[in-house]
Amino acid sequence: MKLDRINIPSPTESLSYQYGEDKQVSFWMKRDDLIHPDIVGNKWRKISGYFDHFDTSDQKGIVTCGGPYSNHLLATAGACALYGIRCSGFIRGDYYKKENDMIGRMRTLGMSIHFLSNQDFDQLNIDPARILSQYELHDSLFVPMGGQSSMGEVGCRAIVNEVIDAQLRPDIWLVAAGTSTTASGIIQQINYPCEVWVYPAVDRKTNEIGALKAGLSKLNDQVEVQIMNPHRCRFGKVDDALVDFVDSFHRQTDILLDPLYNGKMMESFFSEYAGVLAERKVLAYHSGGMAGWSGFKLFTEMI
């Protein structure tokens, strides 16, 4: 798939941020939020391999699925519009009764939208062929929700290559995680001793955190993996303190963070570990996702 209309490689920027009254800190940020307005960040990384596969197949379209505010669905719709590919998206639940701006944008980009019951949505991810056949989409390539797969991990490995090409070898990588596909790809590609701090977006049980750390640690014996504590706001929730931090970060750096992944990761990091920046080279991975703000009425002037 040609990348002539996608900003790859994305910039790796040196930044300074004052947290509190006396903590002026410097760090690096990998700006995958700048890849494309609709095909943002790690969503493109995770689906890029599927588009490469589509190029060499005889399939007629691309199908994927997600929630009503899914950045993954929006990115797939944007990429298909950019390259003239037929696409369809399945959304869990009865959101046809209360469509939002995200779904409207997907439709504008040419994505055919279908709504599934919870049972059928779960079945789609277990046995996609049956559901696709019901909707006469059997000739389409199915991309799992969020691009979660080994193919999605391969696309995320390029993040590391681009950072290394920018003559940077961070001591610590900060990565927000949902499915952990992005973190897996990054960890597998690193070729020197360092740490990767993974910030789960979803509050996991103790045994799940242990399993996640064990699984990621097995990928590369040069990398020390740390699974960080979940943010005080549950997934899909924000509070005034988080919004104030995102606003402060935006005013100082001119970089907008999303509310579900990167905003929580950066607030957690600065509030707990900003002191390590004086001694170690830290790179934060900005995975995009600003469209997630569309689900919050309190978001006003930052865009």
PDB file of C-alpha atoms in Angstrom:
ATOM      1  CA  MET A   1       0.000   0.000   0.000  1.00  0.00           C
ATOM      2  CA  LYS A   2       1.459   3.361  -1.037  1.00  0.00           C
ATOM      3  CA  LEU A   3       1.921   5.880   1.779  1.00  0.00           C
ATOM      4  CA  ASP A   4       2.093   9.032  -0.353  1.00  0.00           C
ATOM      5  CA  ARG A   5      -0.895  10.610   1.413  1.00  0.00           C
ATOM      6  CA  ILE A   6      -0.053   9.419   4.937  1.00  0.00           C
ATOM      7  CA  ASN A   7       2.574  11.169   7.086  1.00  0.00           C
ATOM      8  CA  ILE A   8       5.001   8.271   7.569  1.00  0.00           C
ATOM      9  CA  PRO A   9       7.451   8.433   9.265  1.00  0.00           C
ATOM     10  CA  SER A  10       5.745  10.596  11.853  1.00  0.00           C
ATOM     11  CA  PRO A  11       7.857  13.171  13.749  1.00  0.00           C
ATOM     12  CA  THR A  12       9.785  12.385  16.929  1.00  0.00           C
ATOM     13  CA  GLU A  13       9.909  15.640  18.910  1.00  0.00           C
ATOM     14  CA  SER A  14      11.927  16.923  21.866  1.00  0.00           C
ATOM     15  CA  LEU A  15       9.583  18.616  24.359  1.00  0.00           C
ATOM     16  CA  SER A  16       9.623  20.473  27.654  1.00  0.00           C
ATOM     17  CA  TYR A  17       6.704  20.574  30.080  1.00  0.00           C
ATOM     18  CA  GLN A  18       6.328  22.273  33.460  1.00  0.00           C
ATOM     19  CA  TYR A  19       4.342  20.072  35.815  1.00  0.00           C
ATOM     20  CA  GLY A  20       3.418  21.958  38.957  1.00  0.00           C
ATOM     21  CA  GLU A  21       5.341  25.005  40.086  1.00  0.00           C
ATOM     22  CA  ASP A  22       8.859  23.590  40.142  1.00  0.00           C
ATOM     23  CA  LYS A  23       9.037  20.582  37.808  1.00  0.00           C
ATOM     24  CA  GLN A  24      10.323  21.631  34.388  1.00  0.00           C
ATOM     25  CA  VAL A  25      11.000  18.378  32.575  1.00  0.00           C
ATOM     26  CA  SER A  26      12.274  17.396  29.124  1.00  0.00           C
ATOM     27  CA  PHE A  27      11.307  14.273  27.194  1.00  0.00           C
ATOM     28  CA  TRP A  28      10.597  12.981  23.690  1.00  0.00           C
ATOM     29  CA  MET A  29       7.298  12.192  21.996  1.00  0.00           C
ATOM     30  CA  LYS A  30       6.629  10.050  18.934  1.00  0.00           C
ATOM     31  CA  ARG A  31       3.835  11.919  17.138  1.00  0.00           C
ATOM     32  CA  ASP A  32       1.659   9.291  15.470  1.00  0.00           C
ATOM     33  CA  ASP A  33      -1.268  11.652  16.047  1.00  0.00           C
ATOM     34  CA  LEU A  34       0.023  13.494  12.942  1.00  0.00           C
ATOM     35  CA  ILE A  35      -0.201  10.564  10.523  1.00  0.00           C
ATOM     36  CA  HIS A  36      -3.561  11.617   9.045  1.00  0.00           C
ATOM     37  CA  PRO A  37      -6.698  13.450  10.318  1.00  0.00           C
ATOM     38  CA  ASP A  38      -8.904  10.345  10.039  1.00  0.00           C
ATOM     39  CA  ILE A  39      -6.362   7.507   9.828  1.00  0.00           C
ATOM     40  CA  VAL A  40      -4.771   8.393  13.131  1.00  0.00           C
ATOM     41  CA  GLY A  41      -1.834   6.902  14.962  1.00  0.00           C
ATOM     42  CA  ASN A  42      -1.586   3.302  16.012  1.00  0.00           C
ATOM     43  CA  LYS A  43      -4.872   2.563  14.248  1.00  0.00           C
ATOM     44  CA  TRP A  44      -3.075   2.922  10.905  1.00  0.00           C
ATOM     45  CA  ARG A  45      -0.108   0.957  12.203  1.00  0.00           C
ATOM     46  CA  LYS A  46      -2.363  -1.948  13.160  1.00  0.00           C
ATOM     47  CA  ILE A  47      -4.379  -2.039   9.941  1.00  0.00           C
ATOM     48  CA  SER A  48      -1.561  -1.285   7.473  1.00  0.00           C
ATOM     49  CA  GLY A  49      -0.656  -4.960   7.112  1.00  0.00           C
ATOM     50  CA  TYR A  50      -4.234  -5.818   6.230  1.00  0.00           C
ATOM     51  CA  PHE A  51      -4.206  -3.216   3.460  1.00  0.00           C
ATOM     52  CA  ASP A  52      -0.954  -4.673   2.130  1.00  0.00           C
ATOM     53  CA  HIS A  53      -2.606  -8.102   2.138  1.00  0.00           C
ATOM     54  CA  PHE A  54      -5.702  -6.699   0.424  1.00  0.00           C
ATOM     55  CA  ASP A  55      -3.518  -5.326  -2.390  1.00  0.00           C
ATOM     56  CA  THR A  56      -2.384  -8.830  -3.288  1.00  0.00           C
ATOM     57  CA  SER A  57      -5.709 -10.613  -2.810  1.00  0.00           C
ATOM     58  CA  ASP A  58      -8.830 -10.962  -4.934  1.00  0.00           C
ATOM     59  CA  GLN A  59     -11.112  -9.692  -2.170  1.00  0.00           C
ATOM     60  CA  LYS A  60     -13.519  -6.895  -3.005  1.00  0.00           C
ATOM     61  CA  GLY A  61     -13.740  -4.936   0.228  1.00  0.00           C
ATOM     62  CA  ILE A  62     -12.697  -4.575   3.864  1.00  0.00           C
ATOM     63  CA  VAL A  63     -14.908  -5.214   6.886  1.00  0.00           C
ATOM     64  CA  THR A  64     -14.229  -4.523  10.543  1.00  0.00           C
ATOM     65  CA  CYS A  65     -16.049  -3.791  13.799  1.00  0.00           C
ATOM     66  CA  GLY A  66     -15.995  -1.737  16.983  1.00  0.00           C
ATOM     67  CA  GLY A  67     -17.960   0.496  19.314  1.00  0.00           C
ATOM     68  CA  PRO A  68     -19.917   3.664  18.455  1.00  0.00           C
ATOM     69  CA  TYR A  69     -16.894   5.906  19.179  1.00  0.00           C
ATOM     70  CA  SER A  70     -14.291   3.573  17.671  1.00  0.00           C
ATOM     71  CA  ASN A  71     -11.126   5.262  16.401  1.00  0.00           C
ATOM     72  CA  HIS A  72     -10.351   1.953  14.696  1.00  0.00           C
ATOM     73  CA  LEU A  73     -13.576   2.086  12.656  1.00  0.00           C
ATOM     74  CA  LEU A  74     -12.920   5.707  11.734  1.00  0.00           C
ATOM     75  CA  ALA A  75      -9.344   4.939  10.673  1.00  0.00           C
ATOM     76  CA  THR A  76     -10.476   2.009   8.528  1.00  0.00           C
ATOM     77  CA  ALA A  77     -13.151   4.164   6.894  1.00  0.00           C
ATOM     78  CA  GLY A  78     -10.586   6.904   6.238  1.00  0.00           C
ATOM     79  CA  ALA A  79      -8.023   4.532   4.742  1.00  0.00           C
ATOM     80  CA  CYS A  80     -10.613   2.877   2.513  1.00  0.00           C
ATOM     81  CA  ALA A  81     -11.823   6.292   1.317  1.00  0.00           C
ATOM     82  CA  LEU A  82      -8.230   7.338   0.597  1.00  0.00           C
ATOM     83  CA  TYR A  83      -7.520   4.271  -1.498  1.00  0.00           C
ATOM     84  CA  GLY A  84     -10.957   3.731  -3.071  1.00  0.00           C
ATOM     85  CA  ILE A  85     -11.783   0.472  -1.291  1.00  0.00           C
ATOM     86  CA  ARG A  86     -15.314  -0.648  -0.420  1.00  0.00           C
ATOM     87  CA  CYS A  87     -15.729  -0.950   3.343  1.00  0.00           C
ATOM     88  CA  SER A  88     -18.282  -1.925   5.952  1.00  0.00           C
ATOM     89  CA  GLY A  89     -18.327  -1.515   9.722  1.00  0.00           C
ATOM     90  CA  PHE A  90     -20.262  -3.458  12.346  1.00  0.00           C
ATOM     91  CA  ILE A  91     -21.152  -1.618  15.555  1.00  0.00           C
ATOM     92  CA  ARG A  92     -22.201  -3.341  18.760  1.00  0.00           C
ATOM     93  CA  GLY A  93     -25.646  -2.400  20.048  1.00  0.00           C
ATOM     94  CA  ASP A  94     -28.606  -0.281  19.038  1.00  0.00           C
ATOM     95  CA  TYR A  95     -26.786   2.959  18.290  1.00  0.00           C
ATOM     96  CA  TYR A  96     -28.899   3.373  15.179  1.00  0.00           C
ATOM     97  CA  LYS A  97     -31.384   4.889  17.631  1.00  0.00           C
ATOM     98  CA  LYS A  98     -28.940   7.614  18.686  1.00  0.00           C
ATOM     99  CA  GLU A  99     -26.227   8.074  16.064  1.00  0.00           C
ATOM    100  CA  ASN A 100     -23.278  10.287  16.934  1.00  0.00           C
ATOM    101  CA  ASP A 101     -20.781  12.456  15.047  1.00  0.00           C
ATOM    102  CA  MET A 102     -18.261   9.609  14.818  1.00  0.00           C
ATOM    103  CA  ILE A 103     -20.732   7.313  13.079  1.00  0.00           C
ATOM    104  CA  GLY A 104     -21.763  10.202  10.844  1.00  0.00           C
ATOM    105  CA  ARG A 105     -18.132  10.775   9.858  1.00  0.00           C
ATOM    106  CA  MET A 106     -17.719   7.063   9.039  1.00  0.00           C
ATOM    107  CA  ARG A 107     -20.755   7.258   6.764  1.00  0.00           C
ATOM    108  CA  THR A 108     -19.418  10.418   5.106  1.00  0.00           C
ATOM    109  CA  LEU A 109     -16.193   8.568   4.334  1.00  0.00           C
ATOM    110  CA  GLY A 110     -18.215   5.878   2.578  1.00  0.00           C
ATOM    111  CA  MET A 111     -18.391   3.151   5.200  1.00  0.00           C
ATOM    112  CA  SER A 112     -21.585   1.060   5.219  1.00  0.00           C
ATOM    113  CA  ILE A 113     -22.679   0.765   8.839  1.00  0.00           C
ATOM    114  CA  HIS A 114     -24.451  -2.256  10.347  1.00  0.00           C
ATOM    115  CA  PHE A 115     -25.591  -2.643  13.950  1.00  0.00           C
ATOM    116  CA  LEU A 116     -25.364  -6.012  15.703  1.00  0.00           C
ATOM    117  CA  SER A 117     -26.769  -7.385  18.937  1.00  0.00           C
ATOM    118  CA  ASN A 118     -24.200  -8.214  21.607  1.00  0.00           C
ATOM    119  CA  GLN A 119     -24.542 -11.909  20.790  1.00  0.00           C
ATOM    120  CA  ASP A 120     -24.027 -11.459  17.057  1.00  0.00           C
ATOM    121  CA  PHE A 121     -21.157  -9.026  17.658  1.00  0.00           C
ATOM    122  CA  ASP A 122     -19.363 -11.607  19.782  1.00  0.00           C
ATOM    123  CA  GLN A 123     -20.035 -14.219  17.109  1.00  0.00           C
ATOM    124  CA  LEU A 124     -18.552 -11.931  14.447  1.00  0.00           C
ATOM    125  CA  ASN A 125     -15.209 -11.942  16.237  1.00  0.00           C
ATOM    126  CA  ILE A 126     -15.338 -15.719  16.804  1.00  0.00           C
ATOM    127  CA  ASP A 127     -16.627 -16.835  13.394  1.00  0.00           C
ATOM    128  CA  PRO A 128     -16.649 -13.829  11.035  1.00  0.00           C
ATOM    129  CA  ALA A 129     -17.468 -15.883   7.919  1.00  0.00           C
ATOM    130  CA  ARG A 130     -20.980 -16.689   9.135  1.00  0.00           C
ATOM    131  CA  ILE A 131     -21.948 -13.093   9.885  1.00  0.00           C
ATOM    132  CA  LEU A 132     -20.297 -11.737   6.733  1.00  0.00           C
ATOM    133  CA  SER A 133     -22.202 -14.267   4.642  1.00  0.00           C
ATOM    134  CA  GLN A 134     -25.492 -13.091   6.147  1.00  0.00           C
ATOM    135  CA  TYR A 135     -24.713  -9.556   4.975  1.00  0.00           C
ATOM    136  CA  GLU A 136     -23.396 -10.709   1.576  1.00  0.00           C
ATOM    137  CA  LEU A 137     -19.892  -9.591   2.485  1.00  0.00           C
ATOM    138  CA  HIS A 138     -18.248 -12.985   2.066  1.00  0.00           C
ATOM    139  CA  ASP A 139     -15.900 -11.527  -0.585  1.00  0.00           C
ATOM    140  CA  SER A 140     -14.411  -9.023   1.898  1.00  0.00           C
ATOM    141  CA  LEU A 141     -11.319  -9.123   4.097  1.00  0.00           C
ATOM    142  CA  PHE A 142     -12.221  -9.125   7.800  1.00  0.00           C
ATOM    143  CA  VAL A 143     -10.050  -7.041  10.157  1.00  0.00           C
ATOM    144  CA  PRO A 144     -10.533  -7.985  13.847  1.00  0.00           C
ATOM    145  CA  MET A 145     -11.719  -5.329  16.279  1.00  0.00           C
ATOM    146  CA  GLY A 146      -8.907  -2.861  16.908  1.00  0.00           C
ATOM    147  CA  GLY A 147      -6.664  -4.664  14.429  1.00  0.00           C
ATOM    148  CA  GLN A 148      -5.734  -7.086  17.203  1.00  0.00           C
ATOM    149  CA  SER A 149      -3.591  -9.832  15.673  1.00  0.00           C
ATOM    150  CA  SER A 150      -0.023 -10.780  14.844  1.00  0.00           C
ATOM    151  CA  MET A 151      -0.461  -8.833  11.601  1.00  0.00           C
ATOM    152  CA  GLY A 152      -1.372  -5.765  13.646  1.00  0.00           C
ATOM    153  CA  GLU A 153       1.742  -6.227  15.784  1.00  0.00           C
ATOM    154  CA  VAL A 154       3.943  -6.317  12.684  1.00  0.00           C
ATOM    155  CA  GLY A 155       2.646  -2.916  11.594  1.00  0.00           C
ATOM    156  CA  CYS A 156       3.538  -1.441  14.986  1.00  0.00           C
ATOM    157  CA  ARG A 157       7.170  -2.534  14.737  1.00  0.00           C
ATOM    158  CA  ALA A 158       7.833   0.347  12.343  1.00  0.00           C
ATOM    159  CA  ILE A 159       7.345   2.753  15.277  1.00  0.00           C
ATOM    160  CA  VAL A 160      10.621   1.555  16.774  1.00  0.00           C
ATOM    161  CA  ASN A 161      12.462   1.700  13.451  1.00  0.00           C
ATOM    162  CA  GLU A 162      11.440   5.328  12.964  1.00  0.00           C
ATOM    163  CA  VAL A 163      12.589   6.323  16.457  1.00  0.00           C
ATOM    164  CA  ILE A 164      15.952   4.619  15.948  1.00  0.00           C
ATOM    165  CA  ASP A 165      16.284   6.291  12.534  1.00  0.00           C
ATOM    166  CA  ALA A 166      15.798   9.616  14.349  1.00  0.00           C
ATOM    167  CA  GLN A 167      19.033   8.802  16.258  1.00  0.00           C
ATOM    168  CA  LEU A 168      17.206   8.175  19.524  1.00  0.00           C
ATOM    169  CA  ARG A 169      17.519   5.215  21.896  1.00  0.00           C
ATOM    170  CA  PRO A 170      15.140   5.887  24.807  1.00  0.00           C
ATOM    171  CA  ASP A 171      15.852   4.406  28.219  1.00  0.00           C
ATOM    172  CA  ILE A 172      12.113   4.267  28.884  1.00  0.00           C
ATOM    173  CA  TRP A 173       9.223   3.961  26.419  1.00  0.00           C
ATOM    174  CA  LEU A 174       5.743   5.003  27.578  1.00  0.00           C
ATOM    175  CA  VAL A 175       2.930   3.172  25.763  1.00  0.00           C
ATOM    176  CA  ALA A 176      -0.808   3.259  26.491  1.00  0.00           C
ATOM    177  CA  ALA A 177      -2.547  -0.063  25.917  1.00  0.00           C
ATOM    178  CA  GLY A 178      -5.999  -1.384  25.153  1.00  0.00           C
ATOM    179  CA  THR A 179      -5.554  -4.766  23.482  1.00  0.00           C
ATOM    180  CA  SER A 180      -1.738  -4.468  23.972  1.00  0.00           C
ATOM    181  CA  THR A 181      -1.170  -5.047  20.227  1.00  0.00           C
ATOM    182  CA  THR A 182       0.844  -1.824  19.903  1.00  0.00           C
ATOM    183  CA  ALA A 183       2.932  -2.545  22.991  1.00  0.00           C
ATOM    184  CA  SER A 184       3.622  -6.061  21.699  1.00  0.00           C
ATOM    185  CA  GLY A 185       4.845  -4.772  18.350  1.00  0.00           C
ATOM    186  CA  ILE A 186       7.088  -2.160  19.955  1.00  0.00           C
ATOM    187  CA  ILE A 187       8.598  -4.586  22.470  1.00  0.00           C
ATOM    188  CA  GLN A 188       9.365  -7.183  19.814  1.00  0.00           C
ATOM    189  CA  GLN A 189      11.242  -4.697  17.627  1.00  0.00           C
ATOM    190  CA  ILE A 190      13.491  -3.043  20.238  1.00  0.00           C
ATOM    191  CA  ASN A 191      17.088  -4.230  19.846  1.00  0.00           C
ATOM    192  CA  TYR A 192      18.831  -2.791  22.921  1.00  0.00           C
ATOM    193  CA  PRO A 193      18.347  -2.942  26.733  1.00  0.00           C
ATOM    194  CA  CYS A 194      15.622  -0.574  27.946  1.00  0.00           C
ATOM    195  CA  GLU A 195      12.284  -0.428  29.731  1.00  0.00           C
ATOM    196  CA  VAL A 196       8.754  -0.259  28.334  1.00  0.00           C
ATOM    197  CA  TRP A 197       6.132   1.115  30.712  1.00  0.00           C
ATOM    198  CA  VAL A 198       2.670  -0.032  29.639  1.00  0.00           C
ATOM    199  CA  TYR A 199      -0.333   1.993  30.818  1.00  0.00           C
ATOM    200  CA  PRO A 200      -3.509  -0.145  30.557  1.00  0.00           C
ATOM    201  CA  ALA A 201      -6.564   1.847  29.524  1.00  0.00           C
ATOM    202  CA  VAL A 202      -8.853  -0.745  31.124  1.00  0.00           C
ATOM    203  CA  ASP A 203      -8.749  -1.496  34.856  1.00  0.00           C
ATOM    204  CA  ARG A 204      -7.581  -5.115  34.958  1.00  0.00           C
ATOM    205  CA  LYS A 205      -7.746  -7.632  37.792  1.00  0.00           C
ATOM    206  CA  THR A 206      -4.499  -8.553  39.555  1.00  0.00           C
ATOM    207  CA  ASN A 207      -4.241 -11.904  37.798  1.00  0.00           C
ATOM    208  CA  GLU A 208      -4.844 -10.236  34.411  1.00  0.00           C
ATOM    209  CA  ILE A 209      -2.067  -7.721  35.062  1.00  0.00           C
ATOM    210  CA  GLY A 210       0.286 -10.549  35.932  1.00  0.00           C
ATOM    211  CA  ALA A 211      -0.626 -12.452  32.793  1.00  0.00           C
ATOM    212  CA  LEU A 212      -0.207  -9.340  30.645  1.00  0.00           C
ATOM    213  CA  LYS A 213       3.242  -8.633  32.085  1.00  0.00           C
ATOM    214  CA  ALA A 214       4.326 -12.264  31.713  1.00  0.00           C
ATOM    215  CA  GLY A 215       3.144 -12.371  28.093  1.00  0.00           C
ATOM    216  CA  LEU A 216       4.819  -9.113  27.094  1.00  0.00           C
ATOM    217  CA  SER A 217       8.045  -9.926  28.955  1.00  0.00           C
ATOM    218  CA  LYS A 218       8.451 -13.142  26.983  1.00  0.00           C
ATOM    219  CA  LEU A 219       8.629 -11.216  23.719  1.00  0.00           C
ATOM    220  CA  ASN A 220      12.109  -9.745  24.197  1.00  0.00           C
ATOM    221  CA  ASP A 221      14.629 -10.565  26.921  1.00  0.00           C
ATOM    222  CA  GLN A 222      16.389  -7.204  26.406  1.00  0.00           C
ATOM    223  CA  VAL A 223      13.284  -5.280  27.473  1.00  0.00           C
ATOM    224  CA  GLU A 224      12.089  -4.865  31.045  1.00  0.00           C
ATOM    225  CA  VAL A 225       8.306  -4.522  30.944  1.00  0.00           C
ATOM    226  CA  GLN A 226       6.434  -2.607  33.638  1.00  0.00           C
ATOM    227  CA  ILE A 227       2.632  -2.665  33.821  1.00  0.00           C
ATOM    228  CA  MET A 228       1.623   0.604  35.431  1.00  0.00           C
ATOM    229  CA  ASN A 229      -1.293   1.232  37.760  1.00  0.00           C
ATOM    230  CA  PRO A 230      -4.624   2.052  36.081  1.00  0.00           C
ATOM    231  CA  HIS A 231      -5.750   5.668  36.000  1.00  0.00           C
ATOM    232  CA  ARG A 232      -8.244   6.730  38.665  1.00  0.00           C
ATOM    233  CA  CYS A 233     -10.872   7.295  35.953  1.00  0.00           C
ATOM    234  CA  ARG A 234     -12.367   4.077  34.648  1.00  0.00           C
ATOM    235  CA  PHE A 235     -12.288   3.405  30.906  1.00  0.00           C
ATOM    236  CA  GLY A 236     -14.495   5.830  29.017  1.00  0.00           C
ATOM    237  CA  LYS A 237     -14.575   8.270  31.963  1.00  0.00           C
ATOM    238  CA  VAL A 238     -12.829  11.594  32.588  1.00  0.00           C
ATOM    239  CA  ASP A 239     -12.780  14.057  35.461  1.00  0.00           C
ATOM    240  CA  ASP A 240     -11.991  17.763  35.820  1.00  0.00           C
ATOM    241  CA  ALA A 241      -8.398  17.106  36.897  1.00  0.00           C
ATOM    242  CA  LEU A 242      -7.692  15.080  33.754  1.00  0.00           C
ATOM    243  CA  VAL A 243      -9.233  17.734  31.519  1.00  0.00           C
ATOM    244  CA  ASP A 244      -7.189  20.430  33.294  1.00  0.00           C
ATOM    245  CA  PHE A 245      -4.005  18.438  32.698  1.00  0.00           C
ATOM    246  CA  VAL A 246      -4.767  17.880  29.001  1.00  0.00           C
ATOM    247  CA  ASP A 247      -5.499  21.592  28.636  1.00  0.00           C
ATOM    248  CA  SER A 248      -2.242  22.541  30.394  1.00  0.00           C
ATOM    249  CA  PHE A 249      -0.248  20.103  28.271  1.00  0.00           C
ATOM    250  CA  HIS A 250      -1.854  21.489  25.119  1.00  0.00           C
ATOM    251  CA  ARG A 251      -1.126  25.106  26.066  1.00  0.00           C
ATOM    252  CA  GLN A 252       2.536  24.389  26.850  1.00  0.00           C
ATOM    253  CA  THR A 253       3.382  22.014  24.001  1.00  0.00           C
ATOM    254  CA  ASP A 254       0.683  22.700  21.379  1.00  0.00           C
ATOM    255  CA  ILE A 255      -0.011  18.941  21.424  1.00  0.00           C
ATOM    256  CA  LEU A 256      -3.500  17.646  22.093  1.00  0.00           C
ATOM    257  CA  LEU A 257      -3.822  14.381  24.004  1.00  0.00           C
ATOM    258  CA  ASP A 258      -6.870  12.133  23.814  1.00  0.00           C
ATOM    259  CA  PRO A 259      -8.945  11.470  26.973  1.00  0.00           C
ATOM    260  CA  LEU A 260      -8.942   7.661  27.025  1.00  0.00           C
ATOM    261  CA  TYR A 261      -5.346   6.593  26.431  1.00  0.00           C
ATOM    262  CA  ASN A 262      -2.574   9.170  26.038  1.00  0.00           C
ATOM    263  CA  GLY A 263      -4.034  11.849  28.297  1.00  0.00           C
ATOM    264  CA  LYS A 264      -4.330   9.413  31.184  1.00  0.00           C
ATOM    265  CA  MET A 265      -0.899   7.947  30.498  1.00  0.00           C
ATOM    266  CA  MET A 266       0.852  11.319  30.524  1.00  0.00           C
ATOM    267  CA  GLU A 267      -1.002  12.639  33.583  1.00  0.00           C
ATOM    268  CA  SER A 268      -0.154   9.450  35.490  1.00  0.00           C
ATOM    269  CA  PHE A 269       3.475   9.627  34.454  1.00  0.00           C
ATOM    270  CA  PHE A 270       4.044  13.257  35.382  1.00  0.00           C
ATOM    271  CA  SER A 271       2.196  12.961  38.692  1.00  0.00           C
ATOM    272  CA  GLU A 272       4.184   9.901  39.824  1.00  0.00           C
ATOM    273  CA  TYR A 273       7.473   9.665  37.941  1.00  0.00           C
ATOM    274  CA  ALA A 274       8.460  13.050  36.530  1.00  0.00           C
ATOM    275  CA  GLY A 275      11.640  12.912  38.621  1.00  0.00           C
ATOM    276  CA  VAL A 276      13.138  10.127  36.506  1.00  0.00           C
ATOM    277  CA  LEU A 277      13.322  12.474  33.532  1.00  0.00           C
ATOM    278  CA  ALA A 278      16.312  14.261  35.038  1.00  0.00           C
ATOM    279  CA  GLU A 279      18.450  11.142  34.697  1.00  0.00           C
ATOM    280  CA  ARG A 280      16.936   9.018  31.931  1.00  0.00           C
ATOM    281  CA  LYS A 281      15.844   9.529  28.329  1.00  0.00           C
ATOM    282  CA  VAL A 282      12.072   9.020  28.122  1.00  0.00           C
ATOM    283  CA  LEU A 283       9.977   8.712  24.982  1.00  0.00           C
ATOM    284  CA  ALA A 284       6.171   8.831  25.117  1.00  0.00           C
ATOM    285  CA  TYR A 285       4.298   7.269  22.221  1.00  0.00           C
ATOM    286  CA  HIS A 286       1.319   9.415  21.142  1.00  0.00           C
ATOM    287  CA  SER A 287      -1.048   6.926  19.527  1.00  0.00           C
ATOM    288  CA  GLY A 288      -3.619   9.511  18.431  1.00  0.00           C
ATOM    289  CA  GLY A 289      -7.280   8.926  19.213  1.00  0.00           C
ATOM    290  CA  MET A 290      -8.430  12.531  19.629  1.00  0.00           C
ATOM    291  CA  ALA A 291     -11.759  11.620  18.040  1.00  0.00           C
ATOM    292  CA  GLY A 292     -12.483  10.018  21.403  1.00  0.00           C
ATOM    293  CA  TRP A 293     -13.289  13.508  22.690  1.00  0.00           C
ATOM    294  CA  SER A 294     -16.468  13.478  20.612  1.00  0.00           C
ATOM    295  CA  GLY A 295     -18.148  11.400  23.314  1.00  0.00           C
ATOM    296  CA  PHE A 296     -17.667  14.101  25.964  1.00  0.00           C
ATOM    297  CA  LYS A 297     -19.776  17.244  26.064  1.00  0.00           C
ATOM    298  CA  LEU A 298     -17.281  18.983  28.375  1.00  0.00           C
ATOM    299  CA  PHE A 299     -14.666  19.152  25.626  1.00  0.00           C
ATOM    300  CA  THR A 300     -14.904  22.614  24.035  1.00  0.00           C
ATOM    301  CA  GLU A 301     -12.012  24.913  23.127  1.00  0.00           C
ATOM    302  CA  MET A 302      -9.058  22.519  22.819  1.00  0.00           C
ATOM    303  CA  ILE A 303      -9.710  21.749  19.132  1.00  0.00           C
TER     304      ILE A 303
END
